[in-house]
PDB file of C-alpha atoms in Angstrom:
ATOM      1  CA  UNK Z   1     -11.502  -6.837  -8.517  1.00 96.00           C
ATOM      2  CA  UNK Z   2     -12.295  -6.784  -5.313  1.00 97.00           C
ATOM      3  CA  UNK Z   3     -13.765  -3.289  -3.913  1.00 97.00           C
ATOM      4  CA  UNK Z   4     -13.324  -2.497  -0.156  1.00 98.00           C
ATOM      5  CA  UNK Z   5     -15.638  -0.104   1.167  1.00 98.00           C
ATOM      6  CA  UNK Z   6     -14.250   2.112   4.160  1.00 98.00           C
ATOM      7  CA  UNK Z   7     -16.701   3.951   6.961  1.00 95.00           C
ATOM      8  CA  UNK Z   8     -17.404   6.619   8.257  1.00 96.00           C
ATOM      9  CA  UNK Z   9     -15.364   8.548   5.845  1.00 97.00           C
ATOM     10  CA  UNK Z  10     -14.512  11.187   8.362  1.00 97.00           C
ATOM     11  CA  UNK Z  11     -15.001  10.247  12.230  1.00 97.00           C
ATOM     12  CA  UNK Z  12     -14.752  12.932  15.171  1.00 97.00           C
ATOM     13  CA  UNK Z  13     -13.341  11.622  18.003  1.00 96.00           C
ATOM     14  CA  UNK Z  14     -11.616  13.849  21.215  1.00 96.00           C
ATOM     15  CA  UNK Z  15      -8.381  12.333  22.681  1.00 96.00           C
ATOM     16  CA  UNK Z  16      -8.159  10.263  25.263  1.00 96.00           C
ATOM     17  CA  UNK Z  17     -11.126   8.219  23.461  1.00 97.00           C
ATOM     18  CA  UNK Z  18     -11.329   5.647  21.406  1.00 97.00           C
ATOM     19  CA  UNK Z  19     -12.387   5.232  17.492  1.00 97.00           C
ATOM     20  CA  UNK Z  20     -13.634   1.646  15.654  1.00 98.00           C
ATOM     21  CA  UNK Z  21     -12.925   2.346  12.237  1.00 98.00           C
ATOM     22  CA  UNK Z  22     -14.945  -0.111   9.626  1.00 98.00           C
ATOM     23  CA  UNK Z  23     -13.543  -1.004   6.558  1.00 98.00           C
ATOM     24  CA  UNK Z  24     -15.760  -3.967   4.126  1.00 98.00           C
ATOM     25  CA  UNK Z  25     -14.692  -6.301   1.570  1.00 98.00           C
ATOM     26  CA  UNK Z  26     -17.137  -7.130  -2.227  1.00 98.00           C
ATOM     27  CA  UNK Z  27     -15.914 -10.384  -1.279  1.00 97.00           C
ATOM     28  CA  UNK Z  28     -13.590 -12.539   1.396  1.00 95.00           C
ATOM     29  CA  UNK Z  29      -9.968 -12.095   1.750  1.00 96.00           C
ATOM     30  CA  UNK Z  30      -9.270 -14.846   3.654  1.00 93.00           C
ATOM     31  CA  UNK Z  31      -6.915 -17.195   2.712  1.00 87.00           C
ATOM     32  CA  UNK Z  32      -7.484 -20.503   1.233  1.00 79.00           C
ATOM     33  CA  UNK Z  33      -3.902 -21.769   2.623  1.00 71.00           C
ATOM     34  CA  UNK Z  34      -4.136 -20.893   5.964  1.00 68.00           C
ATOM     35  CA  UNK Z  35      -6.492 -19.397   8.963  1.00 75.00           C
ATOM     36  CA  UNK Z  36      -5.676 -16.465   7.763  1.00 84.00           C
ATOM     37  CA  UNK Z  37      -7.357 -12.840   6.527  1.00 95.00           C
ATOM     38  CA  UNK Z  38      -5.068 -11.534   3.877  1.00 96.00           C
ATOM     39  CA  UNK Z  39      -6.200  -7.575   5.341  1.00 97.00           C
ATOM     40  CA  UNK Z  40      -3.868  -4.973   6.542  1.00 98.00           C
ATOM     41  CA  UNK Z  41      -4.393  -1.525   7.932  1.00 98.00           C
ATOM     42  CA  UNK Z  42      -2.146   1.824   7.180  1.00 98.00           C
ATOM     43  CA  UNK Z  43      -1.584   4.843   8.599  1.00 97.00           C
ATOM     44  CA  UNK Z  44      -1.220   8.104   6.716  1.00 94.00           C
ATOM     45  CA  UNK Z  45      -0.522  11.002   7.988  1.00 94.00           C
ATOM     46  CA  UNK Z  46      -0.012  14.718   5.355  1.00 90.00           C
ATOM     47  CA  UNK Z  47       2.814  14.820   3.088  1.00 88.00           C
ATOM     48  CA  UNK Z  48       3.901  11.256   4.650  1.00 90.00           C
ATOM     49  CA  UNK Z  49       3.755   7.577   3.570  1.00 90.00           C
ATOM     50  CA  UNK Z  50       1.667   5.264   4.276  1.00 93.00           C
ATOM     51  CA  UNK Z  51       3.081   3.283   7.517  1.00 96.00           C
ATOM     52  CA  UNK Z  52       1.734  -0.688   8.156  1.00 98.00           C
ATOM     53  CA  UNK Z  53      -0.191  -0.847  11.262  1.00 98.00           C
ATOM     54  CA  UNK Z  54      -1.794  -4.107  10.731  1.00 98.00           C
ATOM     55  CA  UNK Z  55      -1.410  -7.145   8.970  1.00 97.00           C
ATOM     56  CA  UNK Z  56      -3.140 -10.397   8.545  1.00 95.00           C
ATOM     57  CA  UNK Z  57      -6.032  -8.620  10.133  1.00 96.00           C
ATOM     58  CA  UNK Z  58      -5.463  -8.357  13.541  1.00 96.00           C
ATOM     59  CA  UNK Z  59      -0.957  -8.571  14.289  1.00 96.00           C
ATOM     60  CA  UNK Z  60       0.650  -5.569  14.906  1.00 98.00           C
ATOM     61  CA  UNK Z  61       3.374  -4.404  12.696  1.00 97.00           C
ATOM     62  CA  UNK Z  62       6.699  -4.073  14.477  1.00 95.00           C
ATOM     63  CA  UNK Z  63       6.883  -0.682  16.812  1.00 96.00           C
ATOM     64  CA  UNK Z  64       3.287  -0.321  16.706  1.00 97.00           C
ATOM     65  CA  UNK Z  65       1.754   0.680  20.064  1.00 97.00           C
ATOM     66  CA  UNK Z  66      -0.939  -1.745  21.581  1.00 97.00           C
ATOM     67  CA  UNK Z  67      -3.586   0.890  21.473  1.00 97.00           C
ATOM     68  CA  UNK Z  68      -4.239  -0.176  17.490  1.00 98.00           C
ATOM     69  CA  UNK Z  69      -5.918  -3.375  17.785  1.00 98.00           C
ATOM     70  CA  UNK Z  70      -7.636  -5.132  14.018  1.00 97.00           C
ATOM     71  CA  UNK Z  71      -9.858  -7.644  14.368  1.00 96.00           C
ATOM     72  CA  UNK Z  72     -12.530  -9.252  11.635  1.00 96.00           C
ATOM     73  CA  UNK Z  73     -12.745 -12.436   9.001  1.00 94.00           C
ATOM     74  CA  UNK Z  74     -14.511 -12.899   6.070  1.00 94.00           C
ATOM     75  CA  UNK Z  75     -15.422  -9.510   4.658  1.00 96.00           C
ATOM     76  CA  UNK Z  76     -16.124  -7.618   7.206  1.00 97.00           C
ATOM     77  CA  UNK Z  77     -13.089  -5.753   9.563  1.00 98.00           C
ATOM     78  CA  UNK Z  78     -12.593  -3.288  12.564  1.00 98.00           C
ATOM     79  CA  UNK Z  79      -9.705  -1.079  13.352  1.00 98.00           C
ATOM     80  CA  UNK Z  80     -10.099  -0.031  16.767  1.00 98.00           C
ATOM     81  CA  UNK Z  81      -7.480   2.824  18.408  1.00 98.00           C
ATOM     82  CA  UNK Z  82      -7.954   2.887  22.242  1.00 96.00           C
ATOM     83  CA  UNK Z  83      -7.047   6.308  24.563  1.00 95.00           C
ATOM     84  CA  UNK Z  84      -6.673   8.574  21.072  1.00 96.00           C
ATOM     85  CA  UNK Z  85      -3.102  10.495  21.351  1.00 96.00           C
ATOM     86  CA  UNK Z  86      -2.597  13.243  19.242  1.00 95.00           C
ATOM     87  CA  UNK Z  87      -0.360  11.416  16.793  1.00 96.00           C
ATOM     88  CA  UNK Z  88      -3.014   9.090  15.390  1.00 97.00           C
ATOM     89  CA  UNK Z  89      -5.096  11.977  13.975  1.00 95.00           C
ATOM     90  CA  UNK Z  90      -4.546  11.095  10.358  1.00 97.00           C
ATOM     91  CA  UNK Z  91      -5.890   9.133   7.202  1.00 96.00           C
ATOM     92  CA  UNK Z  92      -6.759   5.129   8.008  1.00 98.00           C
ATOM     93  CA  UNK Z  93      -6.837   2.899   4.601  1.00 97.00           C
ATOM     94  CA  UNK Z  94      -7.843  -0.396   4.694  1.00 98.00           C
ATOM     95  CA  UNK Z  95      -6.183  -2.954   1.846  1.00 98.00           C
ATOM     96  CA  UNK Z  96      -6.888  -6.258   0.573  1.00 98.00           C
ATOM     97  CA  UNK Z  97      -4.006  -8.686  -0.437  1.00 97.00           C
ATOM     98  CA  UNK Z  98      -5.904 -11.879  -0.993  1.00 96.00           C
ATOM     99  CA  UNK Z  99      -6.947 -11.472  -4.460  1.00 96.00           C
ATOM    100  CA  UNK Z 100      -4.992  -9.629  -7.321  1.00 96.00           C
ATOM    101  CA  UNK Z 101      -4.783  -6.734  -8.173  1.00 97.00           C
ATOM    102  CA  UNK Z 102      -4.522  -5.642  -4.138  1.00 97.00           C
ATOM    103  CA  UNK Z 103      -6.673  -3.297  -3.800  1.00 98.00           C
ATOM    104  CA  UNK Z 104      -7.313  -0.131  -0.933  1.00 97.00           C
ATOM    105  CA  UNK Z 105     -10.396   1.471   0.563  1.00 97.00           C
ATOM    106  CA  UNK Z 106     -11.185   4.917  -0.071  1.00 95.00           C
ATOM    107  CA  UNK Z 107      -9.719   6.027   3.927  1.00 96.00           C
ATOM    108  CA  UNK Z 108     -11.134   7.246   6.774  1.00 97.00           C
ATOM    109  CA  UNK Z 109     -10.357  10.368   8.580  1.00 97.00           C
ATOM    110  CA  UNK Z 110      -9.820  10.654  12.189  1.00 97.00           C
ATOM    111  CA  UNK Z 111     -10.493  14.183  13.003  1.00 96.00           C
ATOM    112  CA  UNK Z 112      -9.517  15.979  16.486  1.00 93.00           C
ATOM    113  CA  UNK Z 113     -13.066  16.653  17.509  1.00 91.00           C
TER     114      UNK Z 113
ATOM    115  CA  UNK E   1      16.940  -0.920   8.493  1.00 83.00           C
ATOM    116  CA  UNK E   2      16.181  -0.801   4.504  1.00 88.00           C
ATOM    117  CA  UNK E   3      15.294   1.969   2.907  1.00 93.00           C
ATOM    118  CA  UNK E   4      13.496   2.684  -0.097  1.00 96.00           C
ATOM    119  CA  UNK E   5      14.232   5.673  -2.467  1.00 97.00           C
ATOM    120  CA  UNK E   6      12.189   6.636  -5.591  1.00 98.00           C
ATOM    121  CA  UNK E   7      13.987   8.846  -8.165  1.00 98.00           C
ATOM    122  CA  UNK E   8      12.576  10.533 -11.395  1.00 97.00           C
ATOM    123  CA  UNK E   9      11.621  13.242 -13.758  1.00 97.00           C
ATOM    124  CA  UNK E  10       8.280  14.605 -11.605  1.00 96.00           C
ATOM    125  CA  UNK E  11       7.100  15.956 -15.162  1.00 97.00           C
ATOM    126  CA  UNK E  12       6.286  13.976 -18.168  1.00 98.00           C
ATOM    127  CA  UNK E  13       4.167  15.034 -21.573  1.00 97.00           C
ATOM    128  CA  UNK E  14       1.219  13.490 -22.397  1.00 97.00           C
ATOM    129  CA  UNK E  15       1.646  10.527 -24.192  1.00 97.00           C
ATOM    130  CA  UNK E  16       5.470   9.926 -23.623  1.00 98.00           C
ATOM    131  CA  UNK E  17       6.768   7.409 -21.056  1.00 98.00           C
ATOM    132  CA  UNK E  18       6.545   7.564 -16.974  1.00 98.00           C
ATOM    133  CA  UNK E  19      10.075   5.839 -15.941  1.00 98.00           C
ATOM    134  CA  UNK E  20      10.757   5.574 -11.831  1.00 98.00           C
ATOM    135  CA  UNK E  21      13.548   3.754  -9.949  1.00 98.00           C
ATOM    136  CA  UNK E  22      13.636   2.822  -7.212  1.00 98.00           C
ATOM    137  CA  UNK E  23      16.925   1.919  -4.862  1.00 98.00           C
ATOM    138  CA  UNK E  24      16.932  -0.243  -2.080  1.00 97.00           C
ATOM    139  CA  UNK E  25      19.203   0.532   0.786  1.00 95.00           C
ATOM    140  CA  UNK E  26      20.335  -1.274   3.689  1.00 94.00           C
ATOM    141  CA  UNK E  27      19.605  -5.018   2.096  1.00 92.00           C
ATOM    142  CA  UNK E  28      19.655  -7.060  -0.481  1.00 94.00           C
ATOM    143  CA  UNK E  29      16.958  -6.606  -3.233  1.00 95.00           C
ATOM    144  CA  UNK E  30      17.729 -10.513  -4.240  1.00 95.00           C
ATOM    145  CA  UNK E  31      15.655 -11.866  -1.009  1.00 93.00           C
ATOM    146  CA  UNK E  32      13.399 -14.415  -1.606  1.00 93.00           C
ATOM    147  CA  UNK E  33      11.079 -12.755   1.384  1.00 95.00           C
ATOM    148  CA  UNK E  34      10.368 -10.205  -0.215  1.00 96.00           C
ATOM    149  CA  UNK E  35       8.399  -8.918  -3.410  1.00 97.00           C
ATOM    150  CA  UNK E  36       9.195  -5.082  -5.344  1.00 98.00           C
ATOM    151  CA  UNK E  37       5.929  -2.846  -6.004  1.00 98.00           C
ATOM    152  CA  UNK E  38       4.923   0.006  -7.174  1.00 98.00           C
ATOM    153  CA  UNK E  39       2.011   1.711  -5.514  1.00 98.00           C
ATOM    154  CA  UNK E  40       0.467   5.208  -6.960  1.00 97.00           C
ATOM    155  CA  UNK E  41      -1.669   7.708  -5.363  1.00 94.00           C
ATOM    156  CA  UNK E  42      -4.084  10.146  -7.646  1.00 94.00           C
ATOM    157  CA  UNK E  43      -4.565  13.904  -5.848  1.00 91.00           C
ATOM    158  CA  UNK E  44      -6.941  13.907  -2.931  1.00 87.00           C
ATOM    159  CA  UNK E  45      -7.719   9.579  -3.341  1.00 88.00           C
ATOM    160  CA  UNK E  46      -6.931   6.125  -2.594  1.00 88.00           C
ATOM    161  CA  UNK E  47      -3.803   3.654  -3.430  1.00 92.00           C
ATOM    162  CA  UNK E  48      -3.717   1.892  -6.226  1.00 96.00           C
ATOM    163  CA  UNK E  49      -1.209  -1.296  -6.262  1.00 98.00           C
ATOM    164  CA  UNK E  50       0.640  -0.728 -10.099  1.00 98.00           C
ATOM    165  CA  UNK E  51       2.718  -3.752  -9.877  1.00 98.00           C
ATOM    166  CA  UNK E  52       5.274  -5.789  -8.419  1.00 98.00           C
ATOM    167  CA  UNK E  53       8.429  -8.057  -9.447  1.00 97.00           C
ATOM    168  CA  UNK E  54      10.411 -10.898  -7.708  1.00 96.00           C
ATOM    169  CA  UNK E  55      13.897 -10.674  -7.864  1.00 96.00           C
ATOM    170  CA  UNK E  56      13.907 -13.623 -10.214  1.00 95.00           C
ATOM    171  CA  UNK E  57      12.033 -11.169 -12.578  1.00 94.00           C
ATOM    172  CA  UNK E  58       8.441 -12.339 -11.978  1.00 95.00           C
ATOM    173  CA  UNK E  59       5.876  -9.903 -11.894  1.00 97.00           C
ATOM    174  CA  UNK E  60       2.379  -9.125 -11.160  1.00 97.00           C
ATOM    175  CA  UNK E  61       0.825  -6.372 -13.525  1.00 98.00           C
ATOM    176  CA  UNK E  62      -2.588  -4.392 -12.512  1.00 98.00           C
ATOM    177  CA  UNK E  63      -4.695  -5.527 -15.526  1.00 97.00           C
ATOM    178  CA  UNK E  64      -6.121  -2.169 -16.071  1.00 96.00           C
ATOM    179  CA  UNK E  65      -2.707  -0.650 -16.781  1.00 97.00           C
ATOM    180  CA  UNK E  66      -0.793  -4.158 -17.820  1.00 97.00           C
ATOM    181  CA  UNK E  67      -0.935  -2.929 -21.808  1.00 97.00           C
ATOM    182  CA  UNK E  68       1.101   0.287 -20.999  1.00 97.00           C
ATOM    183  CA  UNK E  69       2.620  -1.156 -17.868  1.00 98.00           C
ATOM    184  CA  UNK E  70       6.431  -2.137 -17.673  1.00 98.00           C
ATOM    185  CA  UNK E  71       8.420  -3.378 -14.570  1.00 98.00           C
ATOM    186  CA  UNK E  72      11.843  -4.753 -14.228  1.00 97.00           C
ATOM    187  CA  UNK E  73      14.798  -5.387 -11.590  1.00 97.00           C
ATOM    188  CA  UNK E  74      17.937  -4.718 -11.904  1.00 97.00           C
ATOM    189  CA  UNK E  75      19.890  -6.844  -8.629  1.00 96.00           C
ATOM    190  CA  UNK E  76      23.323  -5.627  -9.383  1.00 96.00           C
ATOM    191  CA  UNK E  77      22.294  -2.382  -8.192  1.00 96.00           C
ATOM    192  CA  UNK E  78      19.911  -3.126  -5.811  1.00 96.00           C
ATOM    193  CA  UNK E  79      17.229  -1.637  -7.933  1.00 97.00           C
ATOM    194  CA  UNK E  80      13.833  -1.787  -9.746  1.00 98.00           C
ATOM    195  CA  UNK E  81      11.888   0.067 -12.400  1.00 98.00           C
ATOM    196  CA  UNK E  82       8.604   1.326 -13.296  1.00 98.00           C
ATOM    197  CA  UNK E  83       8.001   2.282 -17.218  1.00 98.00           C
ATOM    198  CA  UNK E  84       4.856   3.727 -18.435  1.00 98.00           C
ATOM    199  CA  UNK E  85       3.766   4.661 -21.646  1.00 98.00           C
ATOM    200  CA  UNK E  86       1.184   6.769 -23.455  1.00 98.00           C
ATOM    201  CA  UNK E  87       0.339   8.684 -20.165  1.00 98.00           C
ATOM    202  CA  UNK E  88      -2.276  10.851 -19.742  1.00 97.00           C
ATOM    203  CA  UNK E  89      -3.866  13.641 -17.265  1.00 96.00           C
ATOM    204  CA  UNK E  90      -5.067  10.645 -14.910  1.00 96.00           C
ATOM    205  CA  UNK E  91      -2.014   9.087 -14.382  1.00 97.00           C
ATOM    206  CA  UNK E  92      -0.530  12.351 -12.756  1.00 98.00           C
ATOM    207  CA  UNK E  93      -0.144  10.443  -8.895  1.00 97.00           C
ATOM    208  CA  UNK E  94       1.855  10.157  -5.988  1.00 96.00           C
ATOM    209  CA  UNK E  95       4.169   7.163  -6.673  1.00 98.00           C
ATOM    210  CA  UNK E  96       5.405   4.797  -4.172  1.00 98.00           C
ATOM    211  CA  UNK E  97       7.647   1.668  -4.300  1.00 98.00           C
ATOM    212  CA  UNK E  98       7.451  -0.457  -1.686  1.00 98.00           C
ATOM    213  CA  UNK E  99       8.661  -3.223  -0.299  1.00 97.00           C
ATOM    214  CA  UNK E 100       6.271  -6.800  -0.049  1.00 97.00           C
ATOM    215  CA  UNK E 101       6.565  -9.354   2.404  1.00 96.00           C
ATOM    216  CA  UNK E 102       5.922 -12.592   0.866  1.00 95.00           C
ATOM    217  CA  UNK E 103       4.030 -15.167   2.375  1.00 93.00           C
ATOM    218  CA  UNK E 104       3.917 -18.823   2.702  1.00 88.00           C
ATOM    219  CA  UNK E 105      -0.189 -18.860   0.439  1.00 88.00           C
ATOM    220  CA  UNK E 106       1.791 -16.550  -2.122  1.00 89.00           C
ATOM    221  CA  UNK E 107      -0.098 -13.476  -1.234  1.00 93.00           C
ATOM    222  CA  UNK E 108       2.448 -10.404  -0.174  1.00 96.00           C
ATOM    223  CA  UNK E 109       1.805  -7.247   1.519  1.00 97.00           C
ATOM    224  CA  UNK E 110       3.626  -3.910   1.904  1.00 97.00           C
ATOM    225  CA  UNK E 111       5.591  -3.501   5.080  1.00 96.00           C
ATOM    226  CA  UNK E 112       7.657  -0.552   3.798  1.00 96.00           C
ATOM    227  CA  UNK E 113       7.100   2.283   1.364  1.00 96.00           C
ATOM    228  CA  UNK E 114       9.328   4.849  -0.268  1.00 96.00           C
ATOM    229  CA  UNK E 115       8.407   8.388   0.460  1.00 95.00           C
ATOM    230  CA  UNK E 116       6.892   8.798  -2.695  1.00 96.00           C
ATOM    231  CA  UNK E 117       7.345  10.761  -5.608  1.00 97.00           C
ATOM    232  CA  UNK E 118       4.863  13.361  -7.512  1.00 97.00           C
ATOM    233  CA  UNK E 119       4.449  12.541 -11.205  1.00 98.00           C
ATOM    234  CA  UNK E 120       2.782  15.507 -13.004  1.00 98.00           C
ATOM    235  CA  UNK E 121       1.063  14.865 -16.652  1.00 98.00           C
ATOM    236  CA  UNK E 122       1.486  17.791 -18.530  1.00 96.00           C
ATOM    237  CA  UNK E 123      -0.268  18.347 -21.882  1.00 87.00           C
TER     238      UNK E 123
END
């Protein structure tokens, strides 16, 4: 199973700037098929589901504003939010769909500093 | 847009049988884009993918829970089901179905979730 390793677990960050959020794979989730990184990124805010922000590593999810940006290969992958609104303050989860059983990070919380 | 819809009993004794449907709204369950999962969520921690079925009845079972771990699809009704037995204290979880987009290598991903349900183990 693969384990993906999410950091900082908490990250401070005032609005207006921007947070890189890190999230590490045991081993790669690229694909074998295609030049590809089977990665995605979700959203969570309280009492809410998850919501797709990111998929294949770095495309946007429909509806998703061009302030998330994903980038990274291999095992290693960034989440980056640009000019912080106060909407995006919420739980960040990272998730591997390369190798089964698909497996999540352990989140990261972006925190109103 | 389709909508996902997970319905319940949000108690169950120890050692009796979690069952969960889910109904899919606004679309046909029977598309071959798409795979069905289940997705839980323990108190205060991470996802963990359950399982997931193809409308053709194929599924994909987490190994650690495959021995307890039951899904099916029902496409008359635009529905699929989660079944499992001998629960205990740590499977008391959020659970989510989702919906999977299937791509061309095989490998799927969620793209929409249900608002979730909380299962509660009882002893």
């Amino acid at each position: 199973e693969i384990v993906m390793t999410q950091s900082p677990s908490t990250l401070s960050v005032s609005p207006g700037e921007s947070a890189t959020l890190s999230c590490r794979a045991s081993q790669s989730v690229n694909s074998k098929l295609v030049w590809d990184s089977n990665l995605a990124w979700y959203q969570q805010k309280p009492g809410q589901a998850p919501r797709l922000l990111i998929y294949g590593a770095s495309t946007r999810a429909t509806g998703i504003p061009t302030r998330f940006s994903g980038s990274g290969s291999g095992t290693e992958f960034t989440l980056t939010i640009s000019s912080l609104q106060s909407e995006d303050f919420a739980v960040y989860y990272c998730h591997q769909y390369n190798n089964w059983p698909y497996t999540f990070g352990q989140g990261t919380k972006l925190e109103i500093k | 847009q389709q909508q996902l819809q997970e319905s319940g009993p949000g108690l169950v004794k120890s050692s009796e049988t979690l069952s969960l449907t889910c109904t899919v709204s606004g679309g046909s369950i029977s598309s071959s884009s798409y795979n069905w999962g289940w997705i839980r969520q323990p108190p205060g921690k991470g996802q963990e993918c359950i399982g997931s079925i193809y409308y053709t009845g194929s599924t994909y079972y987490n190994p650690s829970l495959k021995s307890r771990l039951t899904i099916s699809v029902d496409t008359s009704n635009n529905q699929f089901s989660l079944e499992l037995s001998s629960v205990t204290a740590a499977d008391t979880a959020v659970y989510y179905c989702a919906r999977q987009r299937v791509l061309g290598s095989g490998s799927f991903y969620i793209d929409s979730w249900g608002q979730g349900i909380l299962v509660t183990v009882s002893s």
